[in-house]
mmCIF file of C-alpha atoms in Angstrom:
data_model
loop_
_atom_site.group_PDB
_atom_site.id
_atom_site.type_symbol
_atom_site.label_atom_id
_atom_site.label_comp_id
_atom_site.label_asym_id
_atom_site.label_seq_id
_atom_site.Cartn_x
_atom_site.Cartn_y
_atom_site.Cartn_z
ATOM 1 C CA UNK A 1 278.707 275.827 23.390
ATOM 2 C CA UNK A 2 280.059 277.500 20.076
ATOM 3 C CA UNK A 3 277.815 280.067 18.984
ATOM 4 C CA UNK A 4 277.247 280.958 15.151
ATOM 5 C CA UNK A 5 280.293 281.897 13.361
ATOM 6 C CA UNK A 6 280.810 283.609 9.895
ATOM 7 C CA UNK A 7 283.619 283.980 7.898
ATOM 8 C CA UNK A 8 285.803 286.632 6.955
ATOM 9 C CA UNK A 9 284.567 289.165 9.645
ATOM 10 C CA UNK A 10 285.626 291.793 7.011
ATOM 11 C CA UNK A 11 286.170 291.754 3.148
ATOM 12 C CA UNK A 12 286.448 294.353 0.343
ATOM 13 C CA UNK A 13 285.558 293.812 -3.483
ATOM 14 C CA UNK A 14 285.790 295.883 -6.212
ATOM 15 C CA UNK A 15 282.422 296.075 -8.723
ATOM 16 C CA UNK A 16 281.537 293.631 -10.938
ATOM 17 C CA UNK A 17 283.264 291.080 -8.480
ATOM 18 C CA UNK A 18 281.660 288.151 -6.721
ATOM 19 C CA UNK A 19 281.552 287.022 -3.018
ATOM 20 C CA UNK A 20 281.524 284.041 -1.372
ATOM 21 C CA UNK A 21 280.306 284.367 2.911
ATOM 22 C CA UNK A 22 280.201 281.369 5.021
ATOM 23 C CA UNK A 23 278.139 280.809 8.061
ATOM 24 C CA UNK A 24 278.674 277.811 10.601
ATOM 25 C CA UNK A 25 275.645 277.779 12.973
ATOM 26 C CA UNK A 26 275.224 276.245 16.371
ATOM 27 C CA UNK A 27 275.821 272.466 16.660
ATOM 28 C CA UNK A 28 272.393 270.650 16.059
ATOM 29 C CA UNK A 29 270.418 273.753 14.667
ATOM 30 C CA UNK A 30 269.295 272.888 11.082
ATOM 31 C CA UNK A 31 267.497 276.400 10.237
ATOM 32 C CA UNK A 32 269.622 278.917 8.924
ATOM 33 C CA UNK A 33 268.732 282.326 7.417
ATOM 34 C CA UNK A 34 270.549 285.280 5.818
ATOM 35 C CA UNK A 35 270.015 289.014 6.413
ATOM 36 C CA UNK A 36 271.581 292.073 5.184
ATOM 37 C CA UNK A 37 272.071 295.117 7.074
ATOM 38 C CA UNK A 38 272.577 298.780 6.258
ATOM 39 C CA UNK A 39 272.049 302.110 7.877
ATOM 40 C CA UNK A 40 269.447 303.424 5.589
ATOM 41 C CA UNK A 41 267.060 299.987 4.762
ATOM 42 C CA UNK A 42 267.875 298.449 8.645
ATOM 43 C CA UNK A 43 268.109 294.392 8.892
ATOM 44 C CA UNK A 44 266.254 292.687 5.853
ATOM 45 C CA UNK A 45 265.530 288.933 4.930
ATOM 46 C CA UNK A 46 267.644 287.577 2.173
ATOM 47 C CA UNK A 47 266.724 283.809 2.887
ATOM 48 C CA UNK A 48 266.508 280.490 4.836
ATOM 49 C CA UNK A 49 267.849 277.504 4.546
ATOM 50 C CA UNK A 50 266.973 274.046 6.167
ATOM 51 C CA UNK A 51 267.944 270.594 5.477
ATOM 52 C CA UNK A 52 269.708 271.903 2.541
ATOM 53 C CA UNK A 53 266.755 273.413 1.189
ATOM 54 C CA UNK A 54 265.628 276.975 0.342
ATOM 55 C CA UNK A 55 262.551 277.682 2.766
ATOM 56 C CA UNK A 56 261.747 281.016 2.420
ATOM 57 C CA UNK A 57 263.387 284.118 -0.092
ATOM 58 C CA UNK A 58 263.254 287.987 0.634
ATOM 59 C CA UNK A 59 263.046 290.642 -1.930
ATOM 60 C CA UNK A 60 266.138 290.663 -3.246
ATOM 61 C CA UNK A 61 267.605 290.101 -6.933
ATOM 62 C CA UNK A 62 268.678 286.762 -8.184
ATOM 63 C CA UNK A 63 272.351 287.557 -8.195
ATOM 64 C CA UNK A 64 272.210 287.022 -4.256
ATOM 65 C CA UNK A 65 272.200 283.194 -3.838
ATOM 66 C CA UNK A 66 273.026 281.099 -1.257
ATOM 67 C CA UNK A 67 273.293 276.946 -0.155
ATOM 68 C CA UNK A 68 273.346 274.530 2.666
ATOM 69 C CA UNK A 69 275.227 271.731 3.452
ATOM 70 C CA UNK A 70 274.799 268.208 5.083
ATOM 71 C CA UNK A 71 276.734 269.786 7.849
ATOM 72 C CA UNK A 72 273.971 272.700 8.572
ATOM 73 C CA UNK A 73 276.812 275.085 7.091
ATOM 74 C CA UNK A 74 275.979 277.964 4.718
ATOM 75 C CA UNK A 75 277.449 279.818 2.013
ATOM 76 C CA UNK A 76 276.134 283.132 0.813
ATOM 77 C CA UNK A 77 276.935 284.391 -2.983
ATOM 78 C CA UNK A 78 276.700 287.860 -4.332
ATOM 79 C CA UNK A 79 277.469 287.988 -8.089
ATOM 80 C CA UNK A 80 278.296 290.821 -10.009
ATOM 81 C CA UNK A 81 278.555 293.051 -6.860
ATOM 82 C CA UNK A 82 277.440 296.598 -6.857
ATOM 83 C CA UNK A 83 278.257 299.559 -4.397
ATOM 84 C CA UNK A 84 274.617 299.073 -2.561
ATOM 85 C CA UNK A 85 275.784 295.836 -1.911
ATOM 86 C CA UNK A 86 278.013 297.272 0.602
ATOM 87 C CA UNK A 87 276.221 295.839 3.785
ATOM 88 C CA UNK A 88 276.871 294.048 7.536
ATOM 89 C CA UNK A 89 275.902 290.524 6.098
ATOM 90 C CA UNK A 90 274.107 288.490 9.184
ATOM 91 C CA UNK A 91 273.337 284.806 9.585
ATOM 92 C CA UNK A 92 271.296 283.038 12.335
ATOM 93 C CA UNK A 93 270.174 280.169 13.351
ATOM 94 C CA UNK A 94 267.767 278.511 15.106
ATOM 95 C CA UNK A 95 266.719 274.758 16.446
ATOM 96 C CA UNK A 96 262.780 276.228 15.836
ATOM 97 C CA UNK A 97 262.468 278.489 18.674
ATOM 98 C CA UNK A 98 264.751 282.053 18.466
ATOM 99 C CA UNK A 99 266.938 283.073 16.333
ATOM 100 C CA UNK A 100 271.056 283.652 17.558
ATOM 101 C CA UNK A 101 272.972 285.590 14.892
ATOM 102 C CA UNK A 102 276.871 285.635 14.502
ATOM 103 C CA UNK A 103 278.854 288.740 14.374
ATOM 104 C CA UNK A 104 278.161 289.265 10.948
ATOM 105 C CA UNK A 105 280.565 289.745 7.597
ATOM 106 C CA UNK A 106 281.407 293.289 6.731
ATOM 107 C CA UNK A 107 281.242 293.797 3.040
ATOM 108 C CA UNK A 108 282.788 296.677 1.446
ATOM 109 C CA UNK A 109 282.196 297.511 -2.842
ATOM 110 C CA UNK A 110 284.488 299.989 -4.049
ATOM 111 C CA UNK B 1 253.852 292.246 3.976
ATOM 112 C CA UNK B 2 254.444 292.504 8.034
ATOM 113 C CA UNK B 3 255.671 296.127 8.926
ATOM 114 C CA UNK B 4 257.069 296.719 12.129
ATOM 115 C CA UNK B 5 257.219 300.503 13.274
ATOM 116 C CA UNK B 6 259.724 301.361 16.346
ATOM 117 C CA UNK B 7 260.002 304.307 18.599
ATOM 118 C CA UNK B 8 261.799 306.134 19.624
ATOM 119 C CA UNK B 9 264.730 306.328 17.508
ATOM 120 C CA UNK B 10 266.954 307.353 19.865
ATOM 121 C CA UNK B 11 266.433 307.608 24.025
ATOM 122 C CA UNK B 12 269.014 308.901 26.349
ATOM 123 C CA UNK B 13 267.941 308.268 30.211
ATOM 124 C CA UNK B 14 269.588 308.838 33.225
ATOM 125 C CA UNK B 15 271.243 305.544 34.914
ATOM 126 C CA UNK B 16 269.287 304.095 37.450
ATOM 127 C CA UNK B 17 266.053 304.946 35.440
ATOM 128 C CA UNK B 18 263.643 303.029 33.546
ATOM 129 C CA UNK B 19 263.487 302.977 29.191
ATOM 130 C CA UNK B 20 260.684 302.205 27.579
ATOM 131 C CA UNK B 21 260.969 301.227 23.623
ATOM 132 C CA UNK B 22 257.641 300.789 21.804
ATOM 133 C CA UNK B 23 256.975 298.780 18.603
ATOM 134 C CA UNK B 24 253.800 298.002 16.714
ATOM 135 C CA UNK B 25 253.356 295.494 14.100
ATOM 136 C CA UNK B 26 250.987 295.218 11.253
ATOM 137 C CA UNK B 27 250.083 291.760 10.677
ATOM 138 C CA UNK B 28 247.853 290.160 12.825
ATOM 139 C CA UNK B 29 249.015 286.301 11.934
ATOM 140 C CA UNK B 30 252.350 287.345 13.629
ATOM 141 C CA UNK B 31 253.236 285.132 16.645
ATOM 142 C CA UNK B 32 256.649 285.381 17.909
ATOM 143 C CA UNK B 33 257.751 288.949 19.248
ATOM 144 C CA UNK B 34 261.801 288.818 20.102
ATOM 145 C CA UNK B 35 263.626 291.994 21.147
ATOM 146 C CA UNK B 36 267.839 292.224 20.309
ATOM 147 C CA UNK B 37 270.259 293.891 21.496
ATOM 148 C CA UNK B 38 273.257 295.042 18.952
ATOM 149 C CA UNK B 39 276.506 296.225 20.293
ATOM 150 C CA UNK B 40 279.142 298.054 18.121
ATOM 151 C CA UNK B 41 280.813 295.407 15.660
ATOM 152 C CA UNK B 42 278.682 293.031 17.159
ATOM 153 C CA UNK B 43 275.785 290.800 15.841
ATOM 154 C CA UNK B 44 272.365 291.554 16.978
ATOM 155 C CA UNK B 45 271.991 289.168 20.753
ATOM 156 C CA UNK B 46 268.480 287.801 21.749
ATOM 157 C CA UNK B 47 267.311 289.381 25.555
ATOM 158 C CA UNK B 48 263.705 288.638 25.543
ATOM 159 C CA UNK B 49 261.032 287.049 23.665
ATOM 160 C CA UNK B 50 257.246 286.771 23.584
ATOM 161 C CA UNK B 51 255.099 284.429 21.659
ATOM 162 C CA UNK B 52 251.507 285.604 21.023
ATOM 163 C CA UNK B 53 249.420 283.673 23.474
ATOM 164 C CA UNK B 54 250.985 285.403 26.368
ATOM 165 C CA UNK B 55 250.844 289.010 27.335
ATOM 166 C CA UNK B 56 253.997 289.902 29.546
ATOM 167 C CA UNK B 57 257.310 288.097 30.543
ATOM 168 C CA UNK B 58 259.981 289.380 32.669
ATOM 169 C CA UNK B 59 263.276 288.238 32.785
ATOM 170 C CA UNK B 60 265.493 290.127 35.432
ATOM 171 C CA UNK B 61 265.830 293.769 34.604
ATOM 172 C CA UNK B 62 263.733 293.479 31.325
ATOM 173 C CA UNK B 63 260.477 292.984 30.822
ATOM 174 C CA UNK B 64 257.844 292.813 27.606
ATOM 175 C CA UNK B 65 254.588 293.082 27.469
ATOM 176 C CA UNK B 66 252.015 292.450 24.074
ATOM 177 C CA UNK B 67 248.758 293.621 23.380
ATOM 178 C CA UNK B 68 247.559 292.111 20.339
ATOM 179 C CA UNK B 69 244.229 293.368 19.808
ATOM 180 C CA UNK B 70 246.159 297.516 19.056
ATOM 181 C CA UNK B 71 249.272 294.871 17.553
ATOM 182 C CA UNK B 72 251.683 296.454 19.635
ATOM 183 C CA UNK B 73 254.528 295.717 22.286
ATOM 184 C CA UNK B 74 257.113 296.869 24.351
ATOM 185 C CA UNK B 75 260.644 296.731 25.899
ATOM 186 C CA UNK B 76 261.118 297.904 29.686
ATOM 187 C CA UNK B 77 264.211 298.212 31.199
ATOM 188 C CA UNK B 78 264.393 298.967 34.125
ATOM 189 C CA UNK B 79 267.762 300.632 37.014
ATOM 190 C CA UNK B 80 269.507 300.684 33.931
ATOM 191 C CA UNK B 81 273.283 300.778 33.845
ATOM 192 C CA UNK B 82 275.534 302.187 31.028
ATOM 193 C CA UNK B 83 276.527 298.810 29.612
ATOM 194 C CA UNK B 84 272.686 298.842 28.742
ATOM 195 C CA UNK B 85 273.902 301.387 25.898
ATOM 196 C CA UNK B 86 273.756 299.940 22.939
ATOM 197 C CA UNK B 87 270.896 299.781 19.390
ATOM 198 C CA UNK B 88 267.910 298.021 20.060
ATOM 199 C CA UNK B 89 265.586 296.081 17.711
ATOM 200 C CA UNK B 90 262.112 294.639 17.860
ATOM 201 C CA UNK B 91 260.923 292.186 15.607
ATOM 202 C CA UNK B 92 258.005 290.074 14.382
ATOM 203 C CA UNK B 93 257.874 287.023 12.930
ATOM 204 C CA UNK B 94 255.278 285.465 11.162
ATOM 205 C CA UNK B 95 255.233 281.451 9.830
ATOM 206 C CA UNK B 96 255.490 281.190 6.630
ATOM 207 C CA UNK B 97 253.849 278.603 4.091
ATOM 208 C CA UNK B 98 257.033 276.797 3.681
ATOM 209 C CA UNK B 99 257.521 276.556 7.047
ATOM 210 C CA UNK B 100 260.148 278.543 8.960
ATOM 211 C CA UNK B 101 259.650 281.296 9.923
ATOM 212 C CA UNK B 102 260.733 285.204 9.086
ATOM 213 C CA UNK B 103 261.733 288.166 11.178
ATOM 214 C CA UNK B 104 260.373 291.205 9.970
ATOM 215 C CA UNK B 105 262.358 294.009 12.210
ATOM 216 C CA UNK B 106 261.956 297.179 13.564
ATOM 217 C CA UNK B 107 264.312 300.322 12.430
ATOM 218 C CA UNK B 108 266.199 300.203 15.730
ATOM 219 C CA UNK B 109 266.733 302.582 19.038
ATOM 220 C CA UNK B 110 270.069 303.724 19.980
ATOM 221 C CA UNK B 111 269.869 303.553 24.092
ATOM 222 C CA UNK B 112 272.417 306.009 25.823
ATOM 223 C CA UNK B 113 272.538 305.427 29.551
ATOM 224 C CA UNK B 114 274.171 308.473 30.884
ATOM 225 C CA UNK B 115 275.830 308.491 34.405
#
């Protein structure tokens, strides 16, 4: 059984720049949610996603977006990137039990 | 907001030995406790869970046990081996009105299994 899988493991932007992640979860799981990761704020909530909706937001500004697809699949979008932004960008997903989170997209801001 | 508050930071045991990790939690509506595991350049990985109307579950080697009236729980591991090594993380999780359901996390425990 695939497990979640997000695309590109690794990607650099310059400021200013915009970013496009994609997440493909496990076949049949409809719940899909977004967290960032950094050493000095840990693993945070950006959002969740089911049946193409937006459940639930984090705390984060409106230039992080993201949507869902027919298919389950997910897209993440940072606009008008910043160097904070640099971050181990995590997606999971879940049938409504736990949570099982791909290896993550390494974003880089220079 | 939920707060989740994790110790130790870091824990270096001998292997063979047991390692304790202890988290507490701040909201008392929270009702789903899982416990990851995150390996270098990996994703965080699911070992255990606990829901809130149950106090202890064991699964092999690892264990976790709740107590929600102090809002805490904890991670046992126990003969560990060094391929234990590896960061940590408690969360809670909490339903929210939309439904769904968010995981509020710990700040993590870097485990070093020494031989």
């Amino acid at each position: 059984k695939a497990g979640v899988t997000q695309t590109p493991r690794y990607l650099i932007k310059t400021r200013g720049q915009q970013v496009t992640l994609s997440c493909s979860p496990i076949s049949g799981h409809r719940s899909v949610s977004w967290y960032q990761q950094t050493p000095g704020q840990g693993l945070q909530f950006l959002f969740e996603y089911f049946s193409e909706t937006q459940r639930n937001k984090g705390n984060f500004p409106g230039r992080f977006s993201g949507r869902q697809f027919s298919n389950s699949r997910s897209e993440m979008n940072v606009s008008t990137l910043e160097l904070g932004d640099s971050a181990l960008y995590l997606c999971a997903s879940s049938l409504g039990g736990g949570y099982t989170f791909g290896s993550g997209t390494r974003l880089t801001v220079v | 907001g939920e707060n989740v508050e994790q110790h130790p930071s870091t824990l270096s045991v001998q292997e063979g030995d047991s390692a304790v990790i202890k988290c507490t939690y701040s909201d008392s509506a929270s009702n789903y406790f899982p416990w990851y595991k995150q390996e270098l350049g990996k994703g965080p990985q699911l070992i255990i869970d606990i829901r809130s109307n149950v106090g202890e579950k064991k699964d092999q080697r690892i264990a976790v046990t709740l107590n929600k009236t102090a809002k805490h729980f904890s991670l046992h591991i126990t003969e560990t081996q060094p391929e234990d090594s590896a960061v940590y993380f408690c969360a809670a999780s909490i339903g929210l009105t939309g439904g769904g359901n968010k995981l509020t996390f710990g700040t993590g425990t870097q485990l070093k299994v020494e031989l």
